Short mmCIF file of C-alpha atoms in Angstrom, two decimals:
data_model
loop_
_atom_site.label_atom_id
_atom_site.label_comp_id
_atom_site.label_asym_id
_atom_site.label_seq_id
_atom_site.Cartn_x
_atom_site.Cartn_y
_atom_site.Cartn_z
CA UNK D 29 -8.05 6.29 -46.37
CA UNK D 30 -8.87 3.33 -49.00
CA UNK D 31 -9.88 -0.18 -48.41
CA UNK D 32 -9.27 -2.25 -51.17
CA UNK D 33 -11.53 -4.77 -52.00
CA UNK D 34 -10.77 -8.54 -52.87
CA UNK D 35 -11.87 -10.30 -55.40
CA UNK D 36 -14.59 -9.94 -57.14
CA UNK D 37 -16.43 -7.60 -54.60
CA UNK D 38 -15.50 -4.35 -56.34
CA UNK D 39 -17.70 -5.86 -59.27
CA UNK D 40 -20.35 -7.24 -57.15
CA UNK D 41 -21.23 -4.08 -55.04
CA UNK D 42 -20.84 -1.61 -58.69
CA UNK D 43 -23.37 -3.96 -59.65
CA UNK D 44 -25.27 -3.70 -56.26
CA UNK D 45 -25.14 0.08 -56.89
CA UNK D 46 -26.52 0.39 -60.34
CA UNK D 47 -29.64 -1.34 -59.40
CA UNK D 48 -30.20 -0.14 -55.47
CA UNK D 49 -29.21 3.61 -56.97
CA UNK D 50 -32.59 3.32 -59.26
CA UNK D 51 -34.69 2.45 -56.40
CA UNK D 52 -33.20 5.24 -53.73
CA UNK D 53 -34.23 8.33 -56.76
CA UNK D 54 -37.07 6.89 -57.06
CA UNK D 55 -37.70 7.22 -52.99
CA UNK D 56 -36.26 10.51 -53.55
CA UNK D 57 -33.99 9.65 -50.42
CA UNK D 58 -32.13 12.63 -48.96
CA UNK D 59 -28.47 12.91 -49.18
CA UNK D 60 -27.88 11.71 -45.49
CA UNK D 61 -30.25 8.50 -45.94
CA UNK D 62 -28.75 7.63 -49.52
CA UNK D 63 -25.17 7.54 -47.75
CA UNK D 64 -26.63 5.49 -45.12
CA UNK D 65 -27.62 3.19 -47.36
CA UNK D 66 -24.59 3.00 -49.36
CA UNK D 67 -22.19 1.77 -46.32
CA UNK D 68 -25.18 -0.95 -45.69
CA UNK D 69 -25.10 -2.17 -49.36
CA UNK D 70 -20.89 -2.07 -49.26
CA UNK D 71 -21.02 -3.88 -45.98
CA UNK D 72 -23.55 -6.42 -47.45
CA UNK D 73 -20.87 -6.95 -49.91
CA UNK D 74 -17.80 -7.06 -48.20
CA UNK D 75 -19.57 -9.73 -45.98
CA UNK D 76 -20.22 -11.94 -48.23
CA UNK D 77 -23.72 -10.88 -49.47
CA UNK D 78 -27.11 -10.66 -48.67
CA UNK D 79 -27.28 -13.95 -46.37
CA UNK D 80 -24.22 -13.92 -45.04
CA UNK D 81 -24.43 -10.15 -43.91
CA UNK D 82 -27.79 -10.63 -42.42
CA UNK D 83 -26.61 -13.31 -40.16
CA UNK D 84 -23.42 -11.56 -39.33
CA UNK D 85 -25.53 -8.59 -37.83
CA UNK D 86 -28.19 -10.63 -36.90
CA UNK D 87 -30.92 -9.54 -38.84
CA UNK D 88 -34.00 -10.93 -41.16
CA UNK D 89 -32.87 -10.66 -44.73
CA UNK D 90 -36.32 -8.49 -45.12
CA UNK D 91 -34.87 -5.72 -42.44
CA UNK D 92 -31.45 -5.76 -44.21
CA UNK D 93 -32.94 -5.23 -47.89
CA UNK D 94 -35.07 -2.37 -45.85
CA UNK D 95 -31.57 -0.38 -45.03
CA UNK D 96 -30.36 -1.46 -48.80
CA UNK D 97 -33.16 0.29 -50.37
CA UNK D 98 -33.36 3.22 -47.78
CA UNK D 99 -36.90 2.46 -46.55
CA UNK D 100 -35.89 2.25 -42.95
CA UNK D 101 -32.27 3.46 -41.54
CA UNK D 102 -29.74 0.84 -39.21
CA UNK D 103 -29.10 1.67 -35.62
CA UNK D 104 -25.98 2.65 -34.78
CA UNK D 105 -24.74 -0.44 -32.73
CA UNK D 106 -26.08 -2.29 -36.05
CA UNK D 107 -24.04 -0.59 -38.32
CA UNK D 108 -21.09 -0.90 -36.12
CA UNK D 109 -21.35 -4.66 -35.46
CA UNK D 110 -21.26 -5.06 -39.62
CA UNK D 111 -18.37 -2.67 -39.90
CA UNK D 112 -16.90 -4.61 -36.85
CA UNK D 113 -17.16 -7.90 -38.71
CA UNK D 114 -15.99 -6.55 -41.99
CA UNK D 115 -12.30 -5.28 -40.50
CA UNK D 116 -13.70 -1.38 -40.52
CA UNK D 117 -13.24 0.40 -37.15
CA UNK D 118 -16.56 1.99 -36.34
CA UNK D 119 -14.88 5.59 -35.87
CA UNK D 120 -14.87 5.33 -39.49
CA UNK D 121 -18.91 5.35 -39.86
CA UNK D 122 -19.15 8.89 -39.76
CA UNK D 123 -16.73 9.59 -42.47
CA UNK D 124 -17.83 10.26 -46.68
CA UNK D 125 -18.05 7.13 -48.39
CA UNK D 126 -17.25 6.44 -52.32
CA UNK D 127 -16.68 3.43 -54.87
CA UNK D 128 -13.77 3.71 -56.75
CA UNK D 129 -12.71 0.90 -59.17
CA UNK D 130 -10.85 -1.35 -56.63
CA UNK D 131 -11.98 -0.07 -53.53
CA UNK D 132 -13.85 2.33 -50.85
CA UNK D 133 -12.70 5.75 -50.07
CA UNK D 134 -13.58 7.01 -46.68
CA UNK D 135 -13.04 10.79 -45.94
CA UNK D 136 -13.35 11.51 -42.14
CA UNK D 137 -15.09 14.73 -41.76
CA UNK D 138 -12.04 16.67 -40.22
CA UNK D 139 -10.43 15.78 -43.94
CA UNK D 140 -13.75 17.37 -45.98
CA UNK D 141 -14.62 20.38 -43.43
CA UNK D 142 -13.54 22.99 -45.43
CA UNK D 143 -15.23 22.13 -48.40
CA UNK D 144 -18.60 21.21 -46.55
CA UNK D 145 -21.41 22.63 -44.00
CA UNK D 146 -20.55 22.84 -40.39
CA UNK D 147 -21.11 19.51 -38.90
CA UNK D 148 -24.13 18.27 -36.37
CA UNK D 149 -23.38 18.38 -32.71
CA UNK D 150 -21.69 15.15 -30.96
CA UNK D 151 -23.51 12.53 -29.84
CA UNK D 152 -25.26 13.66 -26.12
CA UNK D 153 -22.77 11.77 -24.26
CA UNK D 154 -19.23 11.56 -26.10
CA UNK D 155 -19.01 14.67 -27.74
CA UNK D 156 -15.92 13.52 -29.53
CA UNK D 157 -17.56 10.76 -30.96
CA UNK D 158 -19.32 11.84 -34.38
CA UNK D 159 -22.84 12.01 -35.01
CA UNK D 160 -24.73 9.95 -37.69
CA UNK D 161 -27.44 12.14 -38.55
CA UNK D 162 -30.51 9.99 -39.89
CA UNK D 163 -30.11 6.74 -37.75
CA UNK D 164 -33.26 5.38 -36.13
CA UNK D 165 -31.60 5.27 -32.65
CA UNK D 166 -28.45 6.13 -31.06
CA UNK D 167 -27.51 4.36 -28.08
CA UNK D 168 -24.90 6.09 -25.70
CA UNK D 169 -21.51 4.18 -24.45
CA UNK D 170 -22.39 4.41 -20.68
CA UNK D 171 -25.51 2.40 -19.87
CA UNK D 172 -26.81 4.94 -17.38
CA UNK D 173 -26.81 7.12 -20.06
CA UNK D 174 -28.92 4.63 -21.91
CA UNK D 175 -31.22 4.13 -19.46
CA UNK D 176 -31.58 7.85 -18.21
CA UNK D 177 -33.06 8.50 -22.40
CA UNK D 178 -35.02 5.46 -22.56
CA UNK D 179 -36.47 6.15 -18.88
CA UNK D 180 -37.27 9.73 -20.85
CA UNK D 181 -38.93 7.78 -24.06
CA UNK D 182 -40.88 5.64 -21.75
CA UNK D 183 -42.44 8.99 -19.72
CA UNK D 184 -43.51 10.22 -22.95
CA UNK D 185 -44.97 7.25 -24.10
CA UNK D 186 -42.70 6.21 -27.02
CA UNK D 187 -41.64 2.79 -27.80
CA UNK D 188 -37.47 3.32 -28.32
CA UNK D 189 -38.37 1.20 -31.67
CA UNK D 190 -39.87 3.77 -33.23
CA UNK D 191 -37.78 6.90 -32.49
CA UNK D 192 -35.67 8.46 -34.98
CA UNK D 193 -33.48 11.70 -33.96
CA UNK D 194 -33.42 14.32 -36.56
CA UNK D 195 -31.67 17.73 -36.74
CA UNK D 196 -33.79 20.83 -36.94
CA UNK D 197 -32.30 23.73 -40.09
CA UNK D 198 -33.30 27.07 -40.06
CA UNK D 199 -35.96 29.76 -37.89
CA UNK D 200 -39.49 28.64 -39.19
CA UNK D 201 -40.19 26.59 -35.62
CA UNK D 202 -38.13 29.11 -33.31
CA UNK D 203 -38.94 29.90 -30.43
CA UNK D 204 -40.52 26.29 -29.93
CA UNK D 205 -37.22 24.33 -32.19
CA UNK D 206 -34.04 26.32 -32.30
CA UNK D 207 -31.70 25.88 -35.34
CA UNK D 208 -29.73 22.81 -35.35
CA UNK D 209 -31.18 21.48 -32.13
CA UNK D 210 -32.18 17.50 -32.32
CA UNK D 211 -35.35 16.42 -32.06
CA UNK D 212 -37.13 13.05 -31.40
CA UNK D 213 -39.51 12.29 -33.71
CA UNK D 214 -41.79 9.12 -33.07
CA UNK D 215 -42.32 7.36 -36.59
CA UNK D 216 -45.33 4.97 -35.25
CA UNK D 217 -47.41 8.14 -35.57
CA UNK D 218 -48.33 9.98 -38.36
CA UNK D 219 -52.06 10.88 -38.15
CA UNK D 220 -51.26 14.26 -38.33
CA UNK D 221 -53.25 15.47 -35.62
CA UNK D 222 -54.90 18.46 -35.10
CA UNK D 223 -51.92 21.22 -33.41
CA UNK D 224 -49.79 18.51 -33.40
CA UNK D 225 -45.68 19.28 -35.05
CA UNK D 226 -44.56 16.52 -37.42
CA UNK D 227 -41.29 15.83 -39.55
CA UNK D 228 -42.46 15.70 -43.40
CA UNK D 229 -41.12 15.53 -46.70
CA UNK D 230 -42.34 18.10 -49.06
CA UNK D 231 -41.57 18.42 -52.93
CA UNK D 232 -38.19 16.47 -51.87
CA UNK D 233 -37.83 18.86 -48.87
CA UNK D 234 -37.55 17.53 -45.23
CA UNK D 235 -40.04 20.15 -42.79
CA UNK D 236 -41.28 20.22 -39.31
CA UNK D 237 -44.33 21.75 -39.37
CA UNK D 238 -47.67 22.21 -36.87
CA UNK D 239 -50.31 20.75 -38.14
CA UNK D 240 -54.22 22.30 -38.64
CA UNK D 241 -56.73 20.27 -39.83
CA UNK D 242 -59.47 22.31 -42.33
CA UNK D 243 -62.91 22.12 -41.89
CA UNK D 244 -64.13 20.02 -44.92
CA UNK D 245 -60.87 18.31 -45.36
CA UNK D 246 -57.42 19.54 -46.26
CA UNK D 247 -54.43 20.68 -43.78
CA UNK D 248 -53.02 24.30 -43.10
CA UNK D 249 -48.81 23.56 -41.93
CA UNK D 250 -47.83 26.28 -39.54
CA UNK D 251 -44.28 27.33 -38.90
CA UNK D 252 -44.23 28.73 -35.38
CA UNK D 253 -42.42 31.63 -36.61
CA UNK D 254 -45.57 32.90 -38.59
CA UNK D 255 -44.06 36.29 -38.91
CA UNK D 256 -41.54 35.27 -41.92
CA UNK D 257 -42.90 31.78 -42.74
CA UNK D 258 -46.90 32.60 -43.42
CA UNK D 259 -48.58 29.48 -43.75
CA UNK D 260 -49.03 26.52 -46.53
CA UNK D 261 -52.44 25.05 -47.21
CA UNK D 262 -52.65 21.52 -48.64
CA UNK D 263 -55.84 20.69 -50.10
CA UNK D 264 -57.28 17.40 -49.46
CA UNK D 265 -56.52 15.28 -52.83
CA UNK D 266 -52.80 16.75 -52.07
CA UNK D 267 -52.61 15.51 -48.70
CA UNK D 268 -52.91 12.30 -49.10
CA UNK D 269 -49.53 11.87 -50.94
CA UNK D 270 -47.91 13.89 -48.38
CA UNK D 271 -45.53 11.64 -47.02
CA UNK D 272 -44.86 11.59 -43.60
CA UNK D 273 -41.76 10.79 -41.60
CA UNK D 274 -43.68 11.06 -38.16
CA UNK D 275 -44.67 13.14 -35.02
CA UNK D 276 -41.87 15.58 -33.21
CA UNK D 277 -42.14 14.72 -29.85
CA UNK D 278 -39.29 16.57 -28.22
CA UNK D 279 -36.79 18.67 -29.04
CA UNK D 280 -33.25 19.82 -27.31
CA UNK D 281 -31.94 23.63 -27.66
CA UNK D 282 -28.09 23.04 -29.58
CA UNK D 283 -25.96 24.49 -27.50
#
């Protein structure tokens, strides 16, 4: 489908695009984040701008320039509410976003899924409902849904704030992550503790890696399956950039 815009939004969010675009390679976002970011900066738009779209989602303008530029991804029911308020139906947030001259193309998955990799698993409790990959929280429809997860945050000590749910690629952490399984990973810590698994972004690569501390400074990340992934020392001076996305605190087998 295409929503054409009015007026002189088409020129306002092109404009919006050239300059947020610099900023998001520059974070080196990944694909999933950049797209995130996109539908917040064509919301933004299609709202009225920057003031108007923070009060229609009720938001500080900093937290709303934070989803602009990618720094920190929208809930779900945050996203929704702006879609709501812009005349988009929220079953649409899952679908391919792109500017064209006079208006937004959105591409539900089921249109695209021969021409891209299979899709992430439903969300936990309404399987039909699609999955945003990359938000910072997803809350379920029923509310004892809701409260059975956050009851399950709360026992392992995690403020709901700071969870993000990410979804695990490949072997290197089997048998402890399986291959597309979600995991919870807790963003308020990244010391990188000793034998502790964290999500991190290497040479523009998202990992989840265990974590060894070197005597005399420096880190050794371990892949749980040491057998084909051997492991990757970072030395000290290195480590320090390493940028980290935060500590994997639980993880659920895909079924």
């Amino acid at each position: 489908m295409k929503i054409p815009l009015e007026g002189d939004v088409a020129a306002k969010i092109e404009a919006k695009l050239a300059k947020f675009s610099r900023g998001w390679e520059k974070l080196q976002l990944d694909a999933l984040r950049r797209a995130t970011s996109f539908k917040v900066l064509v919301l933004c738009e299609m709202l009225g701008g920057r003031t108007k779209a923070a009060e229609a989602a009720e938001l500080s303008d900093n937290t709303l320039d934070n989803y602009r530029h990618g720094i920190k991804d929208p809930t779900y029911a945050t996203l929704g509410l702006m879609a709501e308020k812009a005349g988009i139906a929220s079953r649409y947030l899952g679908g391919d976003w792109s500017f064209e001259e006079d208006g937004i193309r959105i591409d539900l998955f089921d249109q695209v899924a021969a021409t891209r990799a299979p899709l992430p698993p439903g969300l936990m409790d309404t399987p039909s409902r699609p999955y945003i990959h990359g938000y910072d929280e997803i809350r379920p429809s029923s509310a004892a849904a809701a409260a059975v997860i956050e009851d399950y945050w709360a026992r392992l000590g995690l403020d709901p704030d700071t969870v993000t749910t990410l979804l695990a690629e490949g072997d290197s952490m089997v048998p402890t992550i399986a291959d597309q399984s979600p995991v919870f990973v807790d963003t308020g810590d990244r010391d990188l503790a000793d034998g502790g698994i964290y999500a991190l972004r290497i040479e523009k690569r998202l990992v989840i890696r265990r974590i060894q501390r070197l005597v005399g400074g420096g880190l050794q990340l371990l892949a749980d399956n040491n057998i084909s992934y051997p492991p990757q020392e970072i030395g000290e001076a290195l480590s320090a950039d390493l940028h980290v996305i935060g500590r994997v605190r639980s993880a659920a087998f895909a079924c």
